[in-house]
Structures are given as C-alpha cells and as structure tokens.
Amino acid sequence: MSEDIIAALKENVIQGRKTIADEGIDEALSGKPGVVELTQSALDNNIPLETIIAQGLTAGMQVVGEKFATKEYFIPDMLASAEAVGAAMEILKPLLEASNIETKGKFVIATVKGDIHDIGKNIVAILLKGAGYEVDDLGVDVPTEKIVEVVRESKPQFLGLSALLTTTMLVMKEVVEALKKSGIRDKVKVLIGGAAVSDEYAREIGADAYCTDGFHAINVLDAFQKSGVQ
Ligand code: B12
C-alpha cells in the first residue's frame, strides 16, 4: 500500500500532474489522484516525511531531469513537475517546521547568482527549520556581494549555497573567495549542495561540506555542533 502510494507519487511528479483535475502525458492517469492528493494520502497512511520527499518527490524530479537531458521533455514539462512538487511541499511544510522549536543556530541559505532553481533549496530550508535552525532564505539568483553583506551583518554560524548548473557552481567559489577577502571566511561554515556539485568540488573551492540533501545537511550540522565548531 505505502509502496504503491510512493510509486504513484513519483510517477505523477514525472507527469507533472499537480491535482486530480490535471491531465497527464499518460491518459490512463486522468481522473486519478495527482501529487497533492497522493501527498495527503501518504501522510494519512503514516508514510515517513523522509520517504515522501526522497523516494516520491525528489526521485520523480530526478527522472524529469533525465528526460530533459535526452530531449524527451522541455522546459514547460520541467515547470509542471516543479509546480507539483512545490504544492506538495506546501502540505508538508507545517509538519516539517513543527517537529522542533529549539534554536540550534543561524543558517543563511541562497541559490547563487545566475541560478533560479529553488526546489531543492526550499526543501533544505524547510528541513533545517524543522531541525531547529533559524533559517534566513535569501532566495534565488542572489549576488555574491549580497551574500557576503548578510554574513557580515547578521553573523550566521552556517551558510548554505545551492547551484544546479555547471555554469553557476563556479559562483560558489566566487562566494568563498569574497568571504576570504572580507576577512570573514573563518566566521561561518559553508555548506554547498545541488545536482552540479560534489564532495570533491567542495574541497576544491574550500567549502566546509557538500551535502547530498537536507537530511544529510542536518547530520553534518549536528556533527559540527558536537565537535564544538561554531
Ligand atoms: C525543475 C528544473 C528546472 C526548473 C526550475 C524550477 C524551480 N523553481 O526550481 C526550470 C524550468 C525553471 C529550469 C530552468 C533551467 N534549467 Co533546470 N532543471 C530542473 C530539474 C529537472 C530538477 C531540479 C530539481 O528541482 N530537483 C529536485 C530537487 C529536490 O533536487 P535538488 O535541486 O538537487 O536539491 C536537493 C539536493 O541537491 C540538495 N541541495 C540542493 N541545494 C542545496 C543547498 C544546500 C546548502 C544543501 C545543504 C543541499 C542542497 O538538497 C536538495 C533536497 O534534497 C533539473 C534536473 C536535475 N536532475 O537536477 C534540471 C537541470 C538542473 N536544469 C538544467 C538546465 C540546462 C536548465 C536551463 C539552463 C534550461 C534552459 N535552456 O533555459 C534553465 C536555467 C535557468 C537558470 N538560470 O537557473 C540542467 C543543468 C545542466 C548543467 N549541467 O548545467 C539540468 C541538470 C537538466 C538536465 N539534465 O539537463 N530547470
């Protein structure tokens, strides 16, 4: 039952069907629950939030990306899937945010200059809020100067940078360099994430960690806290 719901959720993300009223690429899906209804029924069936996000929503978007790469899908298809995932996250958001109210530290997050992908960043922001961090989300296409200014002014312990394009991942390096130039690099832990980046890239640009997803970020931050690093 749970597996069927998650499989249907993933398939409806791939087909960009936000609700029961939407048509899919596959006509057989017409009149069947869409991403919104399936997310709700996953919750009603006590499927863990982590499973809904990782195996349903994110796994679906992964396939959308593959279809875009092979030119089976175009930008409107990606957008339909993105909107469906956004609607699902609106349903999950209150539950994720309510799970913890203690403040573990300030986390500033941004999608770097030139990049407008925000689904992953938004998921990370919501998960970290739920894990007890005070999150300041600067949005997408954020200029490097703005990021440095916020780090200088509001003194967060952590900075999260997101980039999904091989072109914009280079901006992450620019941010780390700008923090160094401003003399505040050692005041903040820099975490990077997004489809384009890796552990190796984090090391190369001098970031403190690469995270595969928001759950991984929570573990990394908790490890920083345990080792007493501020
Ligand atoms: C949806 C989507 C879009 C949507 C974005 C809508 C939105 N509001 O975000 C739209 C249609 C706007 C779009 C536009 C473009 N896109 Co696009 N897009 C995607 C797609 C299909 C899914 C991205 C996504 O949302 N994934 C789901 C989320 C949950 O995963 P995620 O973002 O990776 O985030 C998770 C982790 O990476 C991590 N994470 C992410 N950030 C951070 C940050 C921190 C601090 C931490 C700790 C963790 C973390 O945690 C997240 C949660 O699990 C990807 C394919 C892919 N496989 O990534 C292509 C993809 C990224 N896009 C691509 C391209 C080429 C483009 C365009 C250039 C297309 C065009 N010709 O115009 C434009 C660029 C626009 C721009 N300037 O940014 C390419 C990039 C290729 C490359 N190597 O650079 C991809 C890989 C598709 C492909 N296979 O070709 N896109």
CSV table of N, CA, C and O in Angstrom, one decimal, residues 60-175:
chain,number,residue,atom,x,y,z
A,60,GLY,N,11.2,11.6,-8.4
A,60,GLY,CA,10.5,12.0,-9.6
A,60,GLY,C,11.2,13.1,-10.3
A,60,GLY,O,11.3,13.0,-11.6
A,61,MET,N,11.7,14.1,-9.6
A,61,MET,CA,12.4,15.2,-10.3
A,61,MET,C,13.6,14.7,-10.9
A,61,MET,O,14.1,15.3,-12.0
A,62,GLN,N,14.3,13.7,-10.4
A,62,GLN,CA,15.5,13.2,-10.9
A,62,GLN,C,15.2,12.6,-12.3
A,62,GLN,O,15.9,12.9,-13.3
A,63,VAL,N,14.1,11.9,-12.5
A,63,VAL,CA,13.7,11.3,-13.8
A,63,VAL,C,13.3,12.5,-14.7
A,63,VAL,O,13.7,12.4,-15.9
A,64,VAL,N,12.7,13.5,-14.2
A,64,VAL,CA,12.3,14.7,-15.1
A,64,VAL,C,13.6,15.2,-15.7
A,64,VAL,O,13.7,15.5,-16.9
A,65,GLY,N,14.7,15.3,-14.9
A,65,GLY,CA,15.9,15.9,-15.3
A,65,GLY,C,16.5,15.0,-16.4
A,65,GLY,O,17.1,15.5,-17.4
A,66,GLU,N,16.4,13.7,-16.2
A,66,GLU,CA,17.0,12.7,-17.2
A,66,GLU,C,16.2,12.9,-18.5
A,66,GLU,O,16.8,12.9,-19.6
A,67,LYS,N,14.9,13.0,-18.4
A,67,LYS,CA,14.1,13.2,-19.7
A,67,LYS,C,14.4,14.5,-20.4
A,67,LYS,O,14.4,14.6,-21.6
A,68,PHE,N,14.7,15.5,-19.6
A,68,PHE,CA,15.1,16.8,-20.2
A,68,PHE,C,16.4,16.7,-20.9
A,68,PHE,O,16.6,17.2,-22.0
A,69,ALA,N,17.3,15.9,-20.3
A,69,ALA,CA,18.7,15.8,-20.8
A,69,ALA,C,18.6,15.0,-22.2
A,69,ALA,O,19.4,15.3,-23.1
A,70,THR,N,17.7,14.1,-22.3
A,70,THR,CA,17.6,13.3,-23.5
A,70,THR,C,16.6,14.0,-24.5
A,70,THR,O,16.2,13.3,-25.5
A,71,LYS,N,16.1,15.2,-24.2
A,71,LYS,CA,15.2,16.0,-25.0
A,71,LYS,C,13.8,15.3,-25.2
A,71,LYS,O,13.1,15.6,-26.1
A,72,GLU,N,13.5,14.5,-24.3
A,72,GLU,CA,12.1,13.9,-24.3
A,72,GLU,C,11.2,15.0,-23.6
A,72,GLU,O,10.0,15.1,-24.0
A,73,TYR,N,11.7,15.7,-22.7
A,73,TYR,CA,11.0,16.8,-22.0
A,73,TYR,C,11.6,18.1,-22.4
A,73,TYR,O,12.8,18.3,-22.6
A,74,PHE,N,10.7,19.2,-22.3
A,74,PHE,CA,11.2,20.5,-22.5
A,74,PHE,C,10.9,21.4,-21.2
A,74,PHE,O,10.3,20.8,-20.3
A,75,ILE,N,11.2,22.7,-21.3
A,75,ILE,CA,11.1,23.5,-20.1
A,75,ILE,C,9.7,23.5,-19.5
A,75,ILE,O,9.5,23.3,-18.3
A,76,PRO,N,8.6,23.6,-20.3
A,76,PRO,CA,7.3,23.6,-19.7
A,76,PRO,C,7.0,22.3,-18.9
A,76,PRO,O,6.3,22.3,-17.9
A,77,ASP,N,7.6,21.2,-19.4
A,77,ASP,CA,7.4,19.9,-18.6
A,77,ASP,C,8.1,20.0,-17.3
A,77,ASP,O,7.6,19.6,-16.3
A,78,MET,N,9.3,20.5,-17.3
A,78,MET,CA,10.1,20.7,-16.0
A,78,MET,C,9.3,21.5,-15.1
A,78,MET,O,9.2,21.3,-13.9
A,79,LEU,N,8.7,22.6,-15.6
A,79,LEU,CA,8.0,23.6,-14.8
A,79,LEU,C,6.7,22.9,-14.1
A,79,LEU,O,6.4,23.2,-13.0
A,80,ALA,N,6.0,22.2,-14.9
A,80,ALA,CA,4.8,21.5,-14.4
A,80,ALA,C,5.2,20.6,-13.3
A,80,ALA,O,4.5,20.6,-12.2
A,81,SER,N,6.3,19.8,-13.4
A,81,SER,CA,6.7,18.9,-12.3
A,81,SER,C,7.2,19.8,-11.1
A,81,SER,O,6.8,19.4,-10.0
A,82,ALA,N,7.9,20.9,-11.4
A,82,ALA,CA,8.4,21.7,-10.3
A,82,ALA,C,7.2,22.3,-9.5
A,82,ALA,O,7.2,22.3,-8.3
A,83,GLU,N,6.2,22.7,-10.2
A,83,GLU,CA,5.0,23.3,-9.5
A,83,GLU,C,4.3,22.2,-8.7
A,83,GLU,O,3.8,22.5,-7.6
A,84,ALA,N,4.2,21.0,-9.2
A,84,ALA,CA,3.6,19.9,-8.5
A,84,ALA,C,4.3,19.6,-7.2
A,84,ALA,O,3.8,19.5,-6.1
A,85,VAL,N,5.7,19.6,-7.3
A,85,VAL,CA,6.5,19.4,-6.1
A,85,VAL,C,6.3,20.6,-5.1
A,85,VAL,O,6.2,20.3,-3.9
A,86,GLY,N,6.3,21.8,-5.6
A,86,GLY,CA,6.1,22.9,-4.7
A,86,GLY,C,4.8,22.8,-4.0
A,86,GLY,O,4.7,23.1,-2.8
A,87,ALA,N,3.7,22.4,-4.6
A,87,ALA,CA,2.4,22.2,-4.0
A,87,ALA,C,2.5,21.1,-2.9
A,87,ALA,O,1.9,21.3,-1.8
A,88,ALA,N,3.2,20.1,-3.2
A,88,ALA,CA,3.4,19.0,-2.1
A,88,ALA,C,4.1,19.5,-0.9
A,88,ALA,O,3.8,19.3,0.2
A,89,MET,N,5.2,20.4,-1.2
A,89,MET,CA,6.0,20.9,-0.1
A,89,MET,C,5.1,21.8,0.8
A,89,MET,O,5.4,21.9,2.0
A,90,GLU,N,4.2,22.5,0.2
A,90,GLU,CA,3.3,23.4,1.0
A,90,GLU,C,2.5,22.6,2.0
A,90,GLU,O,2.2,23.0,3.1
A,91,ILE,N,2.1,21.4,1.6
A,91,ILE,CA,1.4,20.5,2.5
A,91,ILE,C,2.3,20.0,3.6
A,91,ILE,O,1.9,19.9,4.8
A,92,LEU,N,3.6,19.6,3.2
A,92,LEU,CA,4.5,19.1,4.2
A,92,LEU,C,5.1,20.1,5.1
A,92,LEU,O,5.5,19.8,6.3
A,93,LYS,N,5.2,21.3,4.7
A,93,LYS,CA,5.9,22.4,5.4
A,93,LYS,C,5.5,22.5,6.9
A,93,LYS,O,6.4,22.5,7.7
A,94,PRO,N,4.3,22.7,7.2
A,94,PRO,CA,3.9,22.8,8.6
A,94,PRO,C,4.4,21.7,9.5
A,94,PRO,O,4.8,21.8,10.6
A,95,LEU,N,4.3,20.5,8.9
A,95,LEU,CA,4.7,19.3,9.7
A,95,LEU,C,6.2,19.3,9.9
A,95,LEU,O,6.7,18.9,11.0
A,96,LEU,N,7.0,19.6,8.8
A,96,LEU,CA,8.4,19.6,8.9
A,96,LEU,C,8.9,20.7,9.9
A,96,LEU,O,9.8,20.5,10.7
A,97,GLU,N,8.2,21.9,9.8
A,97,GLU,CA,8.7,23.0,10.7
A,97,GLU,C,8.3,22.8,12.1
A,97,GLU,O,9.0,23.3,13.0
A,98,ALA,N,7.2,22.0,12.4
A,98,ALA,CA,6.7,21.9,13.7
A,98,ALA,C,7.5,20.9,14.5
A,98,ALA,O,7.4,20.8,15.7
A,99,SER,N,8.4,20.1,13.8
A,99,SER,CA,9.0,19.0,14.6
A,99,SER,C,10.0,19.4,15.6
A,99,SER,O,10.3,18.6,16.5
A,100,ASN,N,10.5,20.6,15.6
A,100,ASN,CA,11.4,21.0,16.6
A,100,ASN,C,11.4,22.5,16.7
A,100,ASN,O,11.4,23.2,15.7
A,101,ILE,N,11.4,23.1,17.9
A,101,ILE,CA,11.3,24.5,18.1
A,101,ILE,C,12.6,25.1,18.7
A,101,ILE,O,12.7,26.3,18.7
A,102,GLU,N,13.5,24.3,19.1
A,102,GLU,CA,14.7,24.8,19.7
A,102,GLU,C,15.6,25.4,18.7
A,102,GLU,O,15.6,25.0,17.5
A,103,THR,N,16.3,26.5,19.0
A,103,THR,CA,17.2,27.1,18.0
A,103,THR,C,18.6,26.6,18.2
A,103,THR,O,19.2,26.8,19.2
A,104,LYS,N,19.1,26.0,17.1
A,104,LYS,CA,20.4,25.4,17.2
A,104,LYS,C,21.5,26.4,16.5
A,104,LYS,O,22.6,26.0,16.5
A,105,GLY,N,21.0,27.4,15.9
A,105,GLY,CA,22.0,28.3,15.3
A,105,GLY,C,21.4,29.0,14.0
A,105,GLY,O,20.3,28.6,13.6
A,106,LYS,N,22.1,30.0,13.5
A,106,LYS,CA,21.5,30.7,12.4
A,106,LYS,C,22.1,30.1,11.1
A,106,LYS,O,23.3,30.0,10.9
A,107,PHE,N,21.2,29.9,10.1
A,107,PHE,CA,21.6,29.3,8.8
A,107,PHE,C,21.1,30.2,7.7
A,107,PHE,O,19.9,30.3,7.5
A,108,VAL,N,22.0,30.8,6.9
A,108,VAL,CA,21.6,31.6,5.8
A,108,VAL,C,21.8,30.7,4.6
A,108,VAL,O,22.8,30.0,4.4
A,109,ILE,N,20.7,30.7,3.7
A,109,ILE,CA,20.8,29.9,2.5
A,109,ILE,C,20.4,30.7,1.3
A,109,ILE,O,19.6,31.6,1.3
A,110,ALA,N,21.1,30.4,0.2
A,110,ALA,CA,20.8,31.1,-1.1
A,110,ALA,C,21.1,30.3,-2.3
A,110,ALA,O,22.0,29.4,-2.2
A,111,THR,N,20.4,30.5,-3.4
A,111,THR,CA,20.8,30.0,-4.7
A,111,THR,C,21.6,31.1,-5.3
A,111,THR,O,21.2,32.2,-5.3
A,112,VAL,N,22.8,30.7,-5.8
A,112,VAL,CA,23.8,31.7,-6.2
A,112,VAL,C,23.4,32.4,-7.5
A,112,VAL,O,22.5,32.0,-8.2
A,113,LYS,N,24.1,33.5,-7.7
A,113,LYS,CA,23.9,34.4,-8.9
A,113,LYS,C,23.8,33.6,-10.2
A,113,LYS,O,24.6,32.7,-10.4
A,114,GLY,N,22.8,33.9,-11.0
A,114,GLY,CA,22.6,33.3,-12.3
A,114,GLY,C,21.8,32.0,-12.3
A,114,GLY,O,21.5,31.5,-13.3
A,115,ASP,N,21.4,31.6,-11.1
A,115,ASP,CA,20.7,30.3,-11.0
A,115,ASP,C,19.3,30.5,-10.3
A,115,ASP,O,19.2,31.2,-9.3
A,116,ILE,N,18.3,30.0,-11.0
A,116,ILE,CA,16.9,30.2,-10.4
A,116,ILE,C,16.3,29.0,-9.9
A,116,ILE,O,15.1,28.9,-9.6
A,117,HIS,N,17.0,27.9,-9.9
A,117,HIS,CA,16.5,26.6,-9.3
A,117,HIS,C,16.3,26.8,-7.8
A,117,HIS,O,17.3,27.1,-7.1
A,118,ASP,N,15.1,26.5,-7.3
A,118,ASP,CA,14.9,26.7,-5.9
A,118,ASP,C,14.2,25.6,-5.2
A,118,ASP,O,14.0,25.7,-4.0
A,119,ILE,N,13.8,24.5,-5.9
A,119,ILE,CA,13.0,23.5,-5.2
A,119,ILE,C,13.9,22.8,-4.1
A,119,ILE,O,13.5,22.7,-3.0
A,120,GLY,N,15.1,22.5,-4.5
A,120,GLY,CA,16.0,21.8,-3.5
A,120,GLY,C,16.3,22.7,-2.4
A,120,GLY,O,16.3,22.3,-1.2
A,121,LYS,N,16.7,24.0,-2.7
A,121,LYS,CA,17.0,24.9,-1.6
A,121,LYS,C,15.8,25.1,-0.7
A,121,LYS,O,16.0,25.1,0.6
A,122,ASN,N,14.6,25.2,-1.2
A,122,ASN,CA,13.4,25.3,-0.4
A,122,ASN,C,13.2,24.1,0.5
A,122,ASN,O,12.9,24.3,1.7
A,123,ILE,N,13.5,22.9,0.0
A,123,ILE,CA,13.3,21.7,0.8
A,123,ILE,C,14.3,21.8,2.0
A,123,ILE,O,14.0,21.5,3.1
A,124,VAL,N,15.6,22.1,1.6
A,124,VAL,CA,16.6,22.2,2.7
A,124,VAL,C,16.2,23.2,3.7
A,124,VAL,O,16.3,22.9,4.9
A,125,ALA,N,15.8,24.4,3.3
A,125,ALA,CA,15.4,25.4,4.3
A,125,ALA,C,14.3,24.9,5.2
A,125,ALA,O,14.4,25.1,6.4
A,126,ILE,N,13.3,24.3,4.7
A,126,ILE,CA,12.2,23.8,5.5
A,126,ILE,C,12.7,22.7,6.5
A,126,ILE,O,12.3,22.7,7.7
A,127,LEU,N,13.5,21.8,6.0
A,127,LEU,CA,14.0,20.7,6.8
A,127,LEU,C,14.9,21.2,8.0
A,127,LEU,O,14.8,20.8,9.1
A,128,LEU,N,15.7,22.2,7.6
A,128,LEU,CA,16.6,22.8,8.7
A,128,LEU,C,15.8,23.5,9.7
A,128,LEU,O,16.1,23.5,10.9
A,129,LYS,N,14.7,24.2,9.3
A,129,LYS,CA,13.8,24.9,10.2
A,129,LYS,C,13.2,23.9,11.2
A,129,LYS,O,13.2,24.0,12.4
A,130,GLY,N,12.8,22.8,10.6
A,130,GLY,CA,12.2,21.7,11.4
A,130,GLY,C,13.2,21.1,12.3
A,130,GLY,O,12.8,20.6,13.4
A,131,ALA,N,14.5,21.1,11.9
A,131,ALA,CA,15.5,20.5,12.8
A,131,ALA,C,16.0,21.5,13.9
A,131,ALA,O,16.9,21.2,14.6
A,132,GLY,N,15.4,22.7,13.9
A,132,GLY,CA,15.7,23.6,15.0
A,132,GLY,C,16.7,24.8,14.6
A,132,GLY,O,17.1,25.5,15.5
A,133,TYR,N,17.0,24.9,13.3
A,133,TYR,CA,17.8,26.1,12.9
A,133,TYR,C,17.0,27.3,12.6
A,133,TYR,O,15.9,27.1,12.0
A,134,GLU,N,17.5,28.5,12.8
A,134,GLU,CA,16.9,29.7,12.4
A,134,GLU,C,17.3,29.9,11.0
A,134,GLU,O,18.5,30.2,10.8
A,135,VAL,N,16.4,29.8,10.0
A,135,VAL,CA,16.8,29.9,8.6
A,135,VAL,C,16.5,31.2,8.0
A,135,VAL,O,15.3,31.7,8.1
A,136,ASP,N,17.5,31.9,7.3
A,136,ASP,CA,17.2,33.1,6.6
A,136,ASP,C,17.4,32.7,5.1
A,136,ASP,O,18.6,32.5,4.7
A,137,ASP,N,16.3,32.6,4.4
A,137,ASP,CA,16.4,32.2,2.9
A,137,ASP,C,16.5,33.5,2.1
A,137,ASP,O,15.5,34.3,2.0
A,138,LEU,N,17.6,33.7,1.4
A,138,LEU,CA,17.8,34.9,0.6
A,138,LEU,C,17.2,34.8,-0.8
A,138,LEU,O,17.2,35.7,-1.6
A,139,GLY,N,16.7,33.6,-1.2
A,139,GLY,CA,16.1,33.4,-2.5
A,139,GLY,C,17.0,32.9,-3.5
A,139,GLY,O,18.0,32.2,-3.2
A,140,VAL,N,16.6,33.2,-4.8
A,140,VAL,CA,17.4,32.7,-5.9
A,140,VAL,C,18.2,33.9,-6.6
A,140,VAL,O,17.9,35.0,-6.3
A,141,ASP,N,19.2,33.5,-7.4
A,141,ASP,CA,19.9,34.5,-8.2
A,141,ASP,C,20.5,35.6,-7.3
A,141,ASP,O,20.3,36.8,-7.6
A,142,VAL,N,21.0,35.1,-6.2
A,142,VAL,CA,21.5,36.1,-5.2
A,142,VAL,C,22.9,36.6,-5.5
A,142,VAL,O,23.8,35.7,-5.5
A,143,PRO,N,23.1,37.9,-5.7
A,143,PRO,CA,24.5,38.3,-6.0
A,143,PRO,C,25.5,38.0,-4.8
A,143,PRO,O,25.1,38.0,-3.6
A,144,THR,N,26.7,37.7,-5.2
A,144,THR,CA,27.7,37.4,-4.2
A,144,THR,C,27.9,38.4,-3.2
A,144,THR,O,28.0,38.2,-2.0
A,145,GLU,N,27.8,39.7,-3.6
A,145,GLU,CA,28.0,40.8,-2.7
A,145,GLU,C,26.9,40.8,-1.6
A,145,GLU,O,27.2,41.1,-0.4
A,146,LYS,N,25.7,40.4,-2.0
A,146,LYS,CA,24.6,40.4,-1.1
A,146,LYS,C,24.8,39.3,0.0
A,146,LYS,O,24.6,39.5,1.2
A,147,ILE,N,25.3,38.2,-0.5
A,147,ILE,CA,25.6,37.0,0.4
A,147,ILE,C,26.6,37.5,1.5
A,147,ILE,O,26.5,37.3,2.7
A,148,VAL,N,27.7,38.1,1.0
A,148,VAL,CA,28.8,38.5,1.9
A,148,VAL,C,28.3,39.5,2.9
A,148,VAL,O,28.5,39.5,4.1
A,149,GLU,N,27.4,40.5,2.4
A,149,GLU,CA,26.9,41.5,3.3
A,149,GLU,C,26.0,40.9,4.4
A,149,GLU,O,26.2,41.2,5.5
A,150,VAL,N,25.2,39.9,4.0
A,150,VAL,CA,24.3,39.3,5.0
A,150,VAL,C,25.2,38.5,6.1
A,150,VAL,O,24.9,38.6,7.3
A,151,VAL,N,26.2,37.8,5.6
A,151,VAL,CA,27.1,37.1,6.5
A,151,VAL,C,27.8,38.1,7.5
A,151,VAL,O,27.9,37.8,8.7
A,152,ARG,N,28.2,39.2,6.9
A,152,ARG,CA,28.9,40.2,7.8
A,152,ARG,C,28.0,40.8,8.8
A,152,ARG,O,28.3,40.9,10.0
A,153,GLU,N,26.7,41.2,8.3
A,153,GLU,CA,25.8,41.9,9.2
A,153,GLU,C,25.1,40.9,10.2
A,153,GLU,O,25.0,41.3,11.4
A,154,SER,N,24.6,39.8,9.7
A,154,SER,CA,23.8,39.0,10.6
A,154,SER,C,24.5,37.8,11.3
A,154,SER,O,24.0,37.1,12.1
A,155,LYS,N,25.8,37.7,10.9
A,155,LYS,CA,26.7,36.7,11.6
A,155,LYS,C,26.1,35.3,11.8
A,155,LYS,O,26.0,34.8,13.0
A,156,PRO,N,25.7,34.7,10.7
A,156,PRO,CA,25.2,33.3,10.9
A,156,PRO,C,26.3,32.3,11.2
A,156,PRO,O,27.5,32.6,10.8
A,157,GLN,N,26.1,31.2,11.8
A,157,GLN,CA,27.1,30.2,12.0
A,157,GLN,C,27.3,29.4,10.7
A,157,GLN,O,28.4,28.9,10.5
A,158,PHE,N,26.2,29.4,9.9
A,158,PHE,CA,26.3,28.5,8.7
A,158,PHE,C,25.7,29.2,7.5
A,158,PHE,O,24.8,30.0,7.6
A,159,LEU,N,26.4,28.9,6.4
A,159,LEU,CA,25.9,29.5,5.1
A,159,LEU,C,25.7,28.3,4.1
A,159,LEU,O,26.7,27.5,3.9
A,160,GLY,N,24.6,28.2,3.5
A,160,GLY,CA,24.3,27.2,2.6
A,160,GLY,C,24.1,27.8,1.2
A,160,GLY,O,23.4,28.7,1.0
A,161,LEU,N,24.9,27.2,0.2
A,161,LEU,CA,24.8,27.7,-1.1
A,161,LEU,C,24.3,26.6,-2.0
A,161,LEU,O,24.7,25.4,-2.0
A,162,SER,N,23.3,26.9,-2.9
A,162,SER,CA,22.8,26.0,-3.9
A,162,SER,C,23.1,26.4,-5.3
A,162,SER,O,23.0,27.6,-5.6
A,163,ALA,N,23.4,25.4,-6.1
A,163,ALA,CA,23.6,25.7,-7.6
A,163,ALA,C,23.3,24.4,-8.3
A,163,ALA,O,23.8,23.3,-7.9
A,164,LEU,N,22.6,24.5,-9.4
A,164,LEU,CA,22.3,23.3,-10.2
A,164,LEU,C,22.9,23.3,-11.6
A,164,LEU,O,22.7,22.3,-12.3
A,165,LEU,N,23.5,24.4,-11.9
A,165,LEU,CA,24.1,24.4,-13.3
A,165,LEU,C,25.6,24.4,-13.2
A,165,LEU,O,26.2,24.9,-12.2
A,166,THR,N,26.2,23.8,-14.2
A,166,THR,CA,27.7,23.7,-14.2
A,166,THR,C,28.3,25.1,-14.4
A,166,THR,O,29.4,25.3,-14.0
A,167,THR,N,27.5,26.0,-14.9
A,167,THR,CA,28.0,27.4,-15.0
A,167,THR,C,27.9,28.1,-13.7
A,167,THR,O,28.9,28.8,-13.3
A,168,THR,N,26.8,27.9,-13.0
A,168,THR,CA,26.6,28.7,-11.7
A,168,THR,C,27.4,28.1,-10.5
A,168,THR,O,27.6,28.8,-9.5
A,169,MET,N,27.8,26.8,-10.6
A,169,MET,CA,28.5,26.2,-9.5
A,169,MET,C,29.8,27.0,-9.3
A,169,MET,O,30.4,27.1,-8.2
A,170,LEU,N,30.3,27.6,-10.4
A,170,LEU,CA,31.6,28.4,-10.3
A,170,LEU,C,31.4,29.6,-9.4
A,170,LEU,O,32.4,30.1,-8.8
A,171,VAL,N,30.2,30.1,-9.3
A,171,VAL,CA,29.9,31.3,-8.4
A,171,VAL,C,30.1,30.9,-6.9
A,171,VAL,O,30.4,31.8,-6.1
A,172,MET,N,30.0,29.6,-6.6
A,172,MET,CA,30.2,29.2,-5.2
A,172,MET,C,31.6,29.5,-4.8
A,172,MET,O,31.9,30.0,-3.7
A,173,LYS,N,32.5,29.3,-5.7
A,173,LYS,CA,33.9,29.6,-5.5
A,173,LYS,C,34.1,31.1,-5.3
A,173,LYS,O,34.9,31.5,-4.4
A,174,GLU,N,33.4,31.8,-6.1
A,174,GLU,CA,33.5,33.3,-6.0
A,174,GLU,C,33.0,33.7,-4.6
A,174,GLU,O,33.6,34.6,-4.0
A,175,VAL,N,32.0,33.1,-4.1
A,175,VAL,CA,31.4,33.5,-2.8
A,175,VAL,C,32.5,33.2,-1.7
A,175,VAL,O,32.8,34.0,-0.8
